[in-house]
mmCIF file of C-alpha atoms and ligand atoms in Angstrom:
data_model
loop_
_atom_site.group_PDB
_atom_site.id
_atom_site.type_symbol
_atom_site.label_atom_id
_atom_site.label_comp_id
_atom_site.label_asym_id
_atom_site.label_seq_id
_atom_site.Cartn_x
_atom_site.Cartn_y
_atom_site.Cartn_z
ATOM 1 C CA UNK A 291 -15.044 25.883 13.275
ATOM 2 C CA UNK A 292 -14.937 22.121 12.944
ATOM 3 C CA UNK A 293 -13.552 21.092 9.557
ATOM 4 C CA UNK A 294 -16.454 19.057 8.223
ATOM 5 C CA UNK A 295 -14.488 17.897 5.219
ATOM 6 C CA UNK A 296 -11.820 16.100 7.197
ATOM 7 C CA UNK A 297 -13.031 12.739 8.442
ATOM 8 C CA UNK A 298 -12.575 11.758 12.080
ATOM 9 C CA UNK A 299 -10.342 8.807 11.203
ATOM 10 C CA UNK A 300 -7.952 11.205 9.443
ATOM 11 C CA UNK A 301 -7.539 13.432 12.509
ATOM 12 C CA UNK A 302 -4.019 13.887 13.779
ATOM 13 C CA UNK A 303 -3.537 14.271 17.536
ATOM 14 C CA UNK A 304 -3.186 18.022 16.966
ATOM 15 C CA UNK A 305 -6.492 18.069 15.061
ATOM 16 C CA UNK A 306 -8.107 16.253 17.978
ATOM 17 C CA UNK A 307 -6.645 18.783 20.432
ATOM 18 C CA UNK A 308 -7.973 21.705 18.389
ATOM 19 C CA UNK A 309 -11.377 20.044 18.211
ATOM 20 C CA UNK A 310 -11.595 19.516 21.965
ATOM 21 C CA UNK A 311 -10.598 23.110 22.580
ATOM 22 C CA UNK A 312 -13.291 24.310 20.232
ATOM 23 C CA UNK A 313 -15.862 22.119 21.946
ATOM 24 C CA UNK A 314 -14.790 23.408 25.371
ATOM 25 C CA UNK A 315 -13.555 19.974 26.446
ATOM 26 C CA UNK A 316 -10.515 19.252 28.627
ATOM 27 C CA UNK A 317 -7.325 18.596 26.659
ATOM 28 C CA UNK A 318 -6.990 14.958 27.780
ATOM 29 C CA UNK A 319 -10.090 14.102 25.749
ATOM 30 C CA UNK A 320 -8.005 14.556 22.589
ATOM 31 C CA UNK A 321 -5.739 11.641 23.464
ATOM 32 C CA UNK A 322 -8.717 9.539 24.440
ATOM 33 C CA UNK A 323 -10.340 10.207 21.084
ATOM 34 C CA UNK A 324 -7.133 9.567 19.124
ATOM 35 C CA UNK A 325 -6.502 6.349 20.996
ATOM 36 C CA UNK A 326 -10.063 5.070 20.367
ATOM 37 C CA UNK A 327 -9.785 5.851 16.676
ATOM 38 C CA UNK A 328 -6.548 3.871 16.521
ATOM 39 C CA UNK A 329 -8.243 0.914 18.200
ATOM 40 C CA UNK A 330 -10.682 0.817 15.287
ATOM 41 C CA UNK A 331 -13.599 1.806 17.559
ATOM 42 C CA UNK A 332 -16.863 3.386 16.426
ATOM 43 C CA UNK A 333 -17.945 6.618 18.122
ATOM 44 C CA UNK A 334 -20.551 4.694 20.155
ATOM 45 C CA UNK A 335 -17.816 2.446 21.500
ATOM 46 C CA UNK A 336 -15.803 5.395 22.877
ATOM 47 C CA UNK A 337 -17.371 4.820 26.254
ATOM 48 C CA UNK A 338 -15.077 6.990 28.368
ATOM 49 C CA UNK A 339 -16.152 10.064 26.406
ATOM 50 C CA UNK A 340 -19.301 11.840 27.684
ATOM 51 C CA UNK A 341 -22.447 11.021 25.741
ATOM 52 C CA UNK A 342 -23.073 14.615 24.631
ATOM 53 C CA UNK A 343 -19.510 14.795 23.269
ATOM 54 C CA UNK A 344 -20.050 11.556 21.358
ATOM 55 C CA UNK A 345 -23.196 13.026 19.827
ATOM 56 C CA UNK A 346 -21.151 15.996 18.616
ATOM 57 C CA UNK A 347 -18.455 13.699 17.224
ATOM 58 C CA UNK A 348 -21.130 11.903 15.224
ATOM 59 C CA UNK A 349 -21.709 15.125 13.293
ATOM 60 C CA UNK A 350 -18.217 14.791 11.830
ATOM 61 C CA UNK A 351 -17.999 12.333 8.906
ATOM 62 C CA UNK A 352 -16.246 9.212 10.212
ATOM 63 C CA UNK A 353 -14.418 7.909 7.127
ATOM 64 C CA UNK A 354 -13.981 4.279 8.128
ATOM 65 C CA UNK A 355 -14.049 1.142 6.018
ATOM 66 C CA UNK A 356 -16.140 -1.978 6.468
ATOM 67 C CA UNK A 357 -14.840 -5.470 5.709
ATOM 68 C CA UNK A 358 -17.402 -7.104 3.434
ATOM 69 C CA UNK A 359 -15.574 -10.247 2.278
ATOM 70 C CA UNK A 360 -12.673 -12.407 3.367
ATOM 71 C CA UNK A 361 -11.141 -15.003 1.077
ATOM 72 C CA UNK A 362 -8.517 -17.317 2.560
ATOM 73 C CA UNK A 363 -5.927 -19.031 0.385
ATOM 74 C CA UNK A 364 -5.854 -22.795 0.904
ATOM 75 C CA UNK A 365 -2.220 -22.771 -0.216
ATOM 76 C CA UNK A 366 -0.613 -20.361 2.227
ATOM 77 C CA UNK A 367 -3.234 -18.812 4.510
ATOM 78 C CA UNK A 368 -3.093 -15.439 2.768
ATOM 79 C CA UNK A 369 -6.370 -13.578 3.282
ATOM 80 C CA UNK A 370 -7.829 -11.183 0.764
ATOM 81 C CA UNK A 371 -10.189 -8.552 2.157
ATOM 82 C CA UNK A 372 -12.732 -6.511 0.302
ATOM 83 C CA UNK A 373 -13.682 -3.303 2.054
ATOM 84 C CA UNK A 374 -16.626 -1.034 1.445
ATOM 85 C CA UNK A 375 -16.091 2.687 1.857
ATOM 86 C CA UNK A 376 -18.795 5.002 3.177
ATOM 87 C CA UNK A 377 -19.593 6.230 -0.339
ATOM 88 C CA UNK A 378 -20.114 2.642 -1.558
ATOM 89 C CA UNK A 379 -16.782 2.301 -3.367
ATOM 90 C CA UNK A 380 -14.963 -0.989 -2.940
ATOM 91 C CA UNK A 381 -11.238 -1.498 -2.337
ATOM 92 C CA UNK A 382 -9.102 -4.481 -1.459
ATOM 93 C CA UNK A 383 -6.285 -5.458 0.836
ATOM 94 C CA UNK A 384 -4.260 -8.618 1.479
ATOM 95 C CA UNK A 385 -2.953 -10.095 4.720
ATOM 96 C CA UNK A 386 0.105 -12.323 4.483
ATOM 97 C CA UNK A 387 1.478 -14.565 7.187
ATOM 98 C CA UNK A 388 5.237 -14.833 7.491
ATOM 99 C CA UNK A 389 7.418 -16.425 10.126
ATOM 100 C CA UNK A 390 8.304 -12.989 11.557
ATOM 101 C CA UNK A 391 4.754 -11.698 11.721
ATOM 102 C CA UNK A 392 1.887 -10.489 9.604
ATOM 103 C CA UNK A 393 2.110 -8.075 6.708
ATOM 104 C CA UNK A 394 -0.874 -6.217 5.354
ATOM 105 C CA UNK A 395 -0.948 -4.869 1.814
ATOM 106 C CA UNK A 396 -3.235 -1.860 1.485
ATOM 107 C CA UNK A 397 -4.671 0.266 -1.318
ATOM 108 C CA UNK A 398 -4.049 4.009 -1.588
ATOM 109 C CA UNK A 399 -6.624 4.896 -4.251
ATOM 110 C CA UNK A 400 -9.911 3.521 -5.592
ATOM 111 C CA UNK A 401 -8.521 2.229 -8.902
ATOM 112 C CA UNK A 402 -5.433 3.810 -10.457
ATOM 113 C CA UNK A 403 -4.532 6.209 -13.261
ATOM 114 C CA UNK A 404 -1.092 4.858 -14.132
ATOM 115 C CA UNK A 405 -2.266 2.492 -16.880
ATOM 116 C CA UNK A 406 0.341 -0.294 -16.447
ATOM 117 C CA UNK A 407 -0.322 -2.930 -19.115
ATOM 118 C CA UNK A 408 -0.186 -5.893 -16.710
ATOM 119 C CA UNK A 409 -2.231 -4.464 -13.844
ATOM 120 C CA UNK A 410 -5.929 -5.030 -13.167
ATOM 121 C CA UNK A 411 -6.249 -2.019 -10.833
ATOM 122 C CA UNK A 412 -5.940 0.514 -13.573
ATOM 123 C CA UNK A 413 -8.450 -0.804 -16.096
ATOM 124 C CA UNK A 414 -11.152 1.707 -15.153
ATOM 125 C CA UNK A 415 -8.832 4.516 -14.073
ATOM 126 C CA UNK A 416 -8.751 6.177 -10.661
ATOM 127 C CA UNK A 417 -12.158 6.832 -9.101
ATOM 128 C CA UNK A 418 -10.797 8.806 -6.153
ATOM 129 C CA UNK A 419 -7.986 9.122 -3.661
ATOM 130 C CA UNK A 420 -8.278 7.387 -0.308
ATOM 131 C CA UNK A 421 -8.111 9.581 2.777
ATOM 132 C CA UNK A 422 -5.398 9.004 5.398
ATOM 133 C CA UNK A 423 -8.095 7.607 7.711
ATOM 134 C CA UNK A 424 -9.357 5.128 5.134
ATOM 135 C CA UNK A 425 -5.833 3.797 4.603
ATOM 136 C CA UNK A 426 -5.419 3.549 8.378
ATOM 137 C CA UNK A 427 -8.746 1.737 8.741
ATOM 138 C CA UNK A 428 -7.785 -0.871 6.146
ATOM 139 C CA UNK A 429 -5.266 -1.912 8.794
ATOM 140 C CA UNK A 430 -7.263 -1.237 11.944
ATOM 141 C CA UNK A 431 -10.354 -3.157 10.867
ATOM 142 C CA UNK A 432 -8.245 -6.269 10.217
ATOM 143 C CA UNK A 433 -6.100 -5.739 13.333
ATOM 144 C CA UNK A 434 -9.237 -5.570 15.434
ATOM 145 C CA UNK A 435 -10.527 -8.884 14.079
ATOM 146 C CA UNK A 436 -7.183 -10.586 14.602
ATOM 147 C CA UNK A 437 -6.837 -9.320 18.158
ATOM 148 C CA UNK A 438 -10.208 -10.817 18.987
ATOM 149 C CA UNK A 439 -9.072 -14.137 17.532
ATOM 150 C CA UNK A 440 -5.607 -14.571 18.983
ATOM 151 C CA UNK A 441 -5.621 -12.059 21.827
ATOM 152 C CA UNK A 442 -2.176 -10.704 20.970
ATOM 153 C CA UNK A 443 -1.188 -7.140 21.705
ATOM 154 C CA UNK A 444 -0.159 -6.592 18.136
ATOM 155 C CA UNK A 445 -1.288 -8.797 15.295
ATOM 156 C CA UNK A 446 -0.061 -6.831 12.275
ATOM 157 C CA UNK A 447 3.638 -5.988 12.287
ATOM 158 C CA UNK A 448 4.322 -4.788 8.733
ATOM 159 C CA UNK A 449 2.533 -2.679 6.155
ATOM 160 C CA UNK A 450 3.103 -2.483 2.414
ATOM 161 C CA UNK A 451 1.512 0.161 0.206
ATOM 162 C CA UNK A 452 1.241 -2.195 -2.751
ATOM 163 C CA UNK A 453 -2.480 -2.587 -3.245
ATOM 164 C CA UNK A 454 -4.479 -0.653 -5.810
ATOM 165 C CA UNK A 455 -3.422 2.895 -6.545
ATOM 166 C CA UNK A 456 -0.265 4.944 -6.853
ATOM 167 C CA UNK A 457 0.704 6.313 -3.426
ATOM 168 C CA UNK A 458 2.768 9.168 -4.865
ATOM 169 C CA UNK A 459 -0.210 10.222 -7.000
ATOM 170 C CA UNK A 460 -2.017 10.694 -3.657
ATOM 171 C CA UNK A 461 1.039 12.195 -2.021
ATOM 172 C CA UNK A 462 -0.279 14.398 0.800
ATOM 173 C CA UNK A 463 -2.759 11.808 2.058
ATOM 174 C CA UNK A 464 -0.080 9.120 1.935
ATOM 175 C CA UNK A 465 2.311 11.223 4.018
ATOM 176 C CA UNK A 466 -0.489 12.042 6.497
ATOM 177 C CA UNK A 467 -1.296 8.322 6.686
ATOM 178 C CA UNK A 468 2.360 7.439 7.376
ATOM 179 C CA UNK A 469 2.339 9.902 10.290
ATOM 180 C CA UNK A 470 -0.871 8.424 11.704
ATOM 181 C CA UNK A 471 0.145 4.796 11.422
ATOM 182 C CA UNK A 472 3.529 5.342 13.065
ATOM 183 C CA UNK A 473 2.279 7.636 15.847
ATOM 184 C CA UNK A 474 3.395 6.365 19.291
ATOM 185 C CA UNK A 475 -0.059 7.000 20.731
ATOM 186 C CA UNK A 476 -1.763 5.162 17.894
ATOM 187 C CA UNK A 477 -1.165 1.724 16.349
ATOM 188 C CA UNK A 478 2.517 2.711 16.271
ATOM 189 C CA UNK A 479 3.915 0.672 13.396
ATOM 190 C CA UNK A 480 7.546 1.620 12.844
ATOM 191 C CA UNK A 481 8.273 3.287 9.475
ATOM 192 C CA UNK A 482 11.051 0.717 9.103
ATOM 193 C CA UNK A 483 8.325 -1.916 8.852
ATOM 194 C CA UNK A 484 6.517 -0.034 6.110
ATOM 195 C CA UNK A 485 7.202 -0.347 2.372
ATOM 196 C CA UNK A 486 5.959 2.138 -0.150
ATOM 197 C CA UNK A 487 5.759 0.932 -3.734
ATOM 198 C CA UNK A 488 5.683 3.407 -6.588
ATOM 199 C CA UNK A 489 5.712 3.363 -10.370
ATOM 200 C CA UNK A 490 8.418 6.048 -10.033
ATOM 201 C CA UNK A 491 7.599 9.756 -9.872
ATOM 202 C CA UNK A 492 11.039 11.372 -9.457
ATOM 203 C CA UNK A 493 10.035 14.706 -7.864
ATOM 204 C CA UNK A 494 7.943 12.884 -5.246
ATOM 205 C CA UNK A 495 10.673 10.316 -4.547
ATOM 206 C CA UNK A 496 12.970 13.237 -3.795
ATOM 207 C CA UNK A 497 10.399 14.721 -1.412
ATOM 208 C CA UNK A 498 10.289 11.379 0.409
ATOM 209 C CA UNK A 499 13.953 11.844 1.375
ATOM 210 C CA UNK A 500 12.798 14.546 3.800
ATOM 211 C CA UNK A 501 9.266 13.430 4.490
ATOM 212 C CA UNK A 502 9.504 9.632 4.758
ATOM 213 C CA UNK A 503 13.197 8.732 5.083
ATOM 214 C CA UNK A 504 12.656 5.582 7.145
ATOM 215 C CA UNK A 505 10.205 3.657 4.980
ATOM 216 C CA UNK A 506 11.439 1.077 2.502
ATOM 217 C CA UNK A 507 11.122 2.483 -0.982
ATOM 218 C CA UNK A 508 10.137 -0.020 -3.668
ATOM 219 C CA UNK A 509 10.179 1.079 -7.265
ATOM 220 C CA UNK A 510 8.302 -0.849 -9.935
ATOM 221 C CA UNK A 511 10.917 -1.108 -12.662
ATOM 222 C CA UNK A 512 9.708 -4.086 -14.719
ATOM 223 C CA UNK A 513 11.874 -3.233 -17.746
ATOM 224 C CA UNK A 514 15.515 -2.181 -18.156
ATOM 225 C CA UNK A 515 15.053 -0.422 -21.497
ATOM 226 C CA UNK A 516 13.258 2.873 -21.878
ATOM 227 C CA UNK A 517 11.084 1.853 -24.851
ATOM 228 C CA UNK A 518 10.100 -1.454 -23.277
ATOM 229 C CA UNK A 519 9.220 0.277 -20.013
ATOM 230 C CA UNK A 520 7.087 2.822 -21.860
ATOM 231 C CA UNK A 521 5.144 -0.031 -23.471
ATOM 232 C CA UNK A 522 4.495 -1.716 -20.140
ATOM 233 C CA UNK A 523 4.191 1.419 -18.000
ATOM 234 C CA UNK A 524 2.884 4.492 -19.865
ATOM 235 C CA UNK A 525 4.010 6.735 -16.983
ATOM 236 C CA UNK A 526 7.556 6.105 -18.255
ATOM 237 C CA UNK A 527 6.806 8.435 -21.180
ATOM 238 C CA UNK A 528 6.409 11.240 -18.661
ATOM 239 C CA UNK A 529 9.128 10.160 -16.228
ATOM 240 C CA UNK A 530 11.722 8.175 -18.178
ATOM 241 C CA UNK A 531 13.819 5.409 -16.706
ATOM 242 C CA UNK A 532 16.954 7.522 -16.254
ATOM 243 C CA UNK A 533 15.174 10.128 -14.130
ATOM 244 C CA UNK A 534 13.612 7.415 -11.972
ATOM 245 C CA UNK A 535 17.005 5.739 -11.466
ATOM 246 C CA UNK A 536 18.632 9.042 -10.560
ATOM 247 C CA UNK A 537 15.958 9.760 -7.962
ATOM 248 C CA UNK A 538 16.349 6.213 -6.574
ATOM 249 C CA UNK A 539 20.116 6.672 -6.304
ATOM 250 C CA UNK A 540 19.679 9.952 -4.474
ATOM 251 C CA UNK A 541 17.098 8.441 -2.109
ATOM 252 C CA UNK A 542 19.445 5.560 -1.282
ATOM 253 C CA UNK A 543 22.415 7.872 -0.755
ATOM 254 C CA UNK A 544 20.640 10.451 1.376
ATOM 255 C CA UNK A 545 18.651 8.046 3.543
ATOM 256 C CA UNK A 546 21.244 5.276 3.746
ATOM 257 C CA UNK A 547 18.488 2.787 2.948
ATOM 258 C CA UNK A 548 18.550 0.194 0.233
ATOM 259 C CA UNK A 549 16.021 0.714 -2.529
ATOM 260 C CA UNK A 550 14.039 -2.268 -3.821
ATOM 261 C CA UNK A 551 13.421 -2.602 -7.547
ATOM 262 C CA UNK A 552 10.401 -4.705 -8.396
ATOM 263 C CA UNK A 553 10.623 -6.643 -11.619
ATOM 264 C CA UNK A 554 7.639 -8.750 -12.730
ATOM 265 C CA UNK A 555 8.836 -11.405 -15.146
ATOM 266 C CA UNK A 556 6.693 -11.539 -18.269
ATOM 267 C CA UNK A 557 7.189 -14.498 -20.565
ATOM 268 C CA UNK A 558 9.092 -13.611 -23.738
ATOM 269 C CA UNK A 559 9.117 -9.879 -22.925
ATOM 270 C CA UNK A 560 11.511 -8.902 -20.140
ATOM 271 C CA UNK A 561 13.018 -12.271 -19.184
ATOM 272 C CA UNK A 562 15.829 -12.425 -21.769
ATOM 273 C CA UNK A 563 19.608 -12.424 -21.349
ATOM 274 C CA UNK A 564 19.782 -8.905 -22.846
ATOM 275 C CA UNK A 565 17.348 -7.712 -20.196
ATOM 276 C CA UNK A 566 19.390 -9.269 -17.380
ATOM 277 C CA UNK A 567 22.562 -7.653 -18.714
ATOM 278 C CA UNK A 568 20.934 -4.252 -19.081
ATOM 279 C CA UNK A 569 19.328 -4.526 -15.638
ATOM 280 C CA UNK A 570 22.739 -5.123 -14.109
ATOM 281 C CA UNK A 571 24.105 -2.068 -15.956
ATOM 282 C CA UNK A 572 21.424 0.376 -14.891
ATOM 283 C CA UNK A 573 21.360 -0.706 -11.248
ATOM 284 C CA UNK A 574 25.138 -0.587 -10.842
ATOM 285 C CA UNK A 575 26.201 2.049 -8.324
ATOM 286 C CA UNK A 576 22.798 2.148 -6.612
ATOM 287 C CA UNK A 577 22.393 0.604 -3.162
ATOM 288 C CA UNK A 578 19.558 -1.676 -4.222
ATOM 289 C CA UNK A 579 18.023 -5.127 -4.358
ATOM 290 C CA UNK A 580 15.989 -6.595 -7.208
ATOM 291 C CA UNK A 581 12.797 -8.384 -6.298
ATOM 292 C CA UNK A 582 11.715 -10.723 -9.082
ATOM 293 C CA UNK A 583 7.990 -11.403 -9.188
ATOM 294 C CA UNK A 584 6.499 -14.041 -11.477
ATOM 295 C CA UNK A 585 3.755 -11.991 -13.174
ATOM 296 C CA UNK A 586 0.269 -12.930 -12.046
ATOM 297 C CA UNK A 587 -1.423 -13.466 -15.398
ATOM 298 C CA UNK A 588 -4.349 -11.063 -15.760
ATOM 299 C CA UNK A 589 -7.050 -12.393 -18.066
ATOM 300 C CA UNK A 590 -7.920 -8.972 -19.493
ATOM 301 C CA UNK A 591 -4.322 -8.453 -20.616
ATOM 302 C CA UNK A 592 -2.429 -10.741 -22.923
ATOM 303 C CA UNK A 593 0.671 -10.920 -20.759
ATOM 304 C CA UNK A 594 1.743 -14.216 -19.279
ATOM 305 C CA UNK A 595 3.918 -14.764 -16.248
ATOM 306 C CA UNK A 596 7.322 -16.399 -16.717
ATOM 307 C CA UNK A 597 7.557 -20.001 -15.519
ATOM 308 C CA UNK A 598 9.329 -20.817 -12.268
ATOM 309 C CA UNK A 599 12.158 -22.385 -14.292
ATOM 310 C CA UNK A 600 12.602 -19.249 -16.385
ATOM 311 C CA UNK A 601 12.483 -17.055 -13.259
ATOM 312 C CA UNK A 602 15.247 -19.167 -11.696
ATOM 313 C CA UNK A 603 17.354 -18.851 -14.828
ATOM 314 C CA UNK A 604 16.898 -15.078 -14.828
ATOM 315 C CA UNK A 605 17.864 -14.970 -11.161
ATOM 316 C CA UNK A 606 21.058 -16.915 -11.837
ATOM 317 C CA UNK A 607 21.955 -14.567 -14.721
ATOM 318 C CA UNK A 608 21.500 -11.545 -12.457
ATOM 319 C CA UNK A 609 23.531 -13.069 -9.643
ATOM 320 C CA UNK A 610 26.351 -13.918 -12.054
ATOM 321 C CA UNK A 611 26.322 -10.284 -13.097
ATOM 322 C CA UNK A 612 26.734 -9.244 -9.460
ATOM 323 C CA UNK A 613 23.169 -8.029 -8.852
ATOM 324 C CA UNK A 614 21.599 -8.595 -5.434
ATOM 325 C CA UNK A 615 18.307 -10.311 -6.269
ATOM 326 C CA UNK A 616 15.700 -12.776 -5.027
ATOM 327 C CA UNK A 617 12.441 -14.211 -6.308
ATOM 328 C CA UNK A 618 9.494 -13.041 -4.265
ATOM 329 C CA UNK A 619 7.347 -15.797 -2.865
ATOM 330 C CA UNK A 620 4.064 -15.868 -4.713
ATOM 331 C CA UNK A 621 1.222 -15.578 -2.210
ATOM 332 C CA UNK A 622 -2.484 -15.973 -2.652
ATOM 333 C CA UNK A 623 -2.465 -16.821 -6.353
ATOM 334 C CA UNK A 624 -5.588 -18.946 -5.835
ATOM 335 C CA UNK A 625 -7.517 -15.970 -4.412
ATOM 336 C CA UNK A 626 -6.707 -13.441 -7.118
ATOM 337 C CA UNK A 627 -3.902 -12.016 -5.008
ATOM 338 C CA UNK A 628 -2.610 -9.581 -7.628
ATOM 339 C CA UNK A 629 -3.469 -5.946 -7.539
ATOM 340 C CA UNK A 630 -7.090 -5.162 -8.290
ATOM 341 C CA UNK A 631 -8.057 -8.602 -9.563
ATOM 342 C CA UNK A 632 -10.679 -9.502 -6.982
ATOM 343 C CA UNK A 633 -12.166 -6.039 -6.681
ATOM 344 C CA UNK A 634 -12.606 -5.937 -10.406
ATOM 345 C CA UNK A 635 -14.388 -9.266 -10.647
ATOM 346 C CA UNK A 636 -16.691 -8.407 -7.762
ATOM 347 C CA UNK A 637 -17.585 -5.043 -9.250
ATOM 348 C CA UNK A 638 -18.164 -6.600 -12.668
ATOM 349 C CA UNK A 639 -20.456 -9.230 -11.256
ATOM 350 C CA UNK A 640 -22.242 -6.512 -9.304
ATOM 351 C CA UNK A 641 -22.271 -8.552 -6.118
ATOM 352 C CA UNK A 642 -21.679 -5.986 -3.437
ATOM 353 C CA UNK A 643 -23.008 -2.925 -5.160
ATOM 354 C CA UNK A 644 -25.982 -1.011 -3.798
HETATM 355 N N1 SAH B 732 1.351 1.914 -7.977
HETATM 356 C C1 SAH B 732 2.351 1.300 -7.173
HETATM 357 C C2 SAH B 732 1.844 0.309 -6.157
HETATM 358 C C3 SAH B 732 0.770 -0.642 -6.550
HETATM 359 S S1 SAH B 732 1.155 -2.054 -7.477
HETATM 360 C C4 SAH B 732 3.428 0.705 -8.047
HETATM 361 O O1 SAH B 732 3.346 0.820 -9.253
HETATM 362 O O2 SAH B 732 4.410 0.193 -7.535
HETATM 363 C C5 SAH B 732 2.174 -3.057 -6.483
HETATM 364 C C6 SAH B 732 3.106 -3.922 -7.300
HETATM 365 O O3 SAH B 732 2.383 -4.976 -7.972
HETATM 366 C C7 SAH B 732 3.819 -3.144 -8.395
HETATM 367 O O4 SAH B 732 5.158 -3.527 -8.475
HETATM 368 C C8 SAH B 732 3.063 -3.574 -9.630
HETATM 369 O O5 SAH B 732 3.800 -3.322 -10.761
HETATM 370 C C9 SAH B 732 2.812 -5.035 -9.311
HETATM 371 N N2 SAH B 732 1.795 -5.691 -10.114
HETATM 372 C C10 SAH B 732 0.688 -5.182 -10.669
HETATM 373 N N3 SAH B 732 0.024 -6.109 -11.387
HETATM 374 C C11 SAH B 732 0.738 -7.250 -11.275
HETATM 375 C C12 SAH B 732 0.587 -8.567 -11.800
HETATM 376 N N4 SAH B 732 -0.431 -8.881 -12.576
HETATM 377 N N5 SAH B 732 1.531 -9.478 -11.475
HETATM 378 C C13 SAH B 732 2.578 -9.165 -10.680
HETATM 379 N N6 SAH B 732 2.784 -7.948 -10.168
HETATM 380 C C14 SAH B 732 1.877 -6.987 -10.480
#
């Protein structure tokens, strides 16, 4: 029986093989189907599949995403995409241009349940998880456009799971997505070029050691003291700082990969000398790097990003304390680049809603 719940874009190659067997089709059709899906094609475009097979494939829900808006930053060429899902929900992604290639930042959920005080994605909670295929199609729909424009074999080289949503709160779909996106017969993006950003769920971080050992793990730390972190990130009341740090240490030791700690500098909150000192203490002994991000001020929240000068001072303090750290380049600030900002405004203004 065809699984009518699983969408076609979420099919693994094995799923495609099982489907073809069930439909009495030769086995090679499975690879053809898988390869078309990973080119971002619609079923009608899968022209080397027989028409009657395509009609049968149309009975399976597709699970793609449609780009409905593109906003290009005049400052740095960063492009923000709004996508519409088949059920009408809207998500967002961001494409950034670097000297080494293009990085796409994708969402893993519609909204988010984590409740971080500085984040626009979480203001209305999590509407639903994204499927593996929807995450994949956030990439493929953009890749397809870019290939048409610059006729390169591969336009997108890196992926970061740093859009709306908490990937480890949608764990199974995220792992299935990672398998799809790095499959040699698909778009084949190396796990080493993929970063997964999490608010820090220790038991899931430990599962990643076995299930995603080659991705870059980024942990949103944002505060070096437990009480301060709980204020900014309510999830810290469930999974306190120490447990998150222990899981990070274990991940770094077992995988041999450096963990990234993200630290958004908030004026007058976490940018003090005491914070720098404590940050150096808690990260000591962990193979890690601290990524300082000037907070993108979110109107709905009364938290203001530290100035560039203050960020530089904080960086110097960390370096003097022996911490490996850099300030992340701010991209797309003129196009509401931060998590969930654009989606939220668009939904509020009701522009793209049915
Ligand atoms: N849920 C995951 C991934 C999504 S958020 C996580 O918590 O890591 C991606 C990153 O953007 C996180 O580090 C998050 O804390 C940060 N972020 C959210 N809102 C921000 C803002 N207004 N300014 C700067 N960074 C922000």
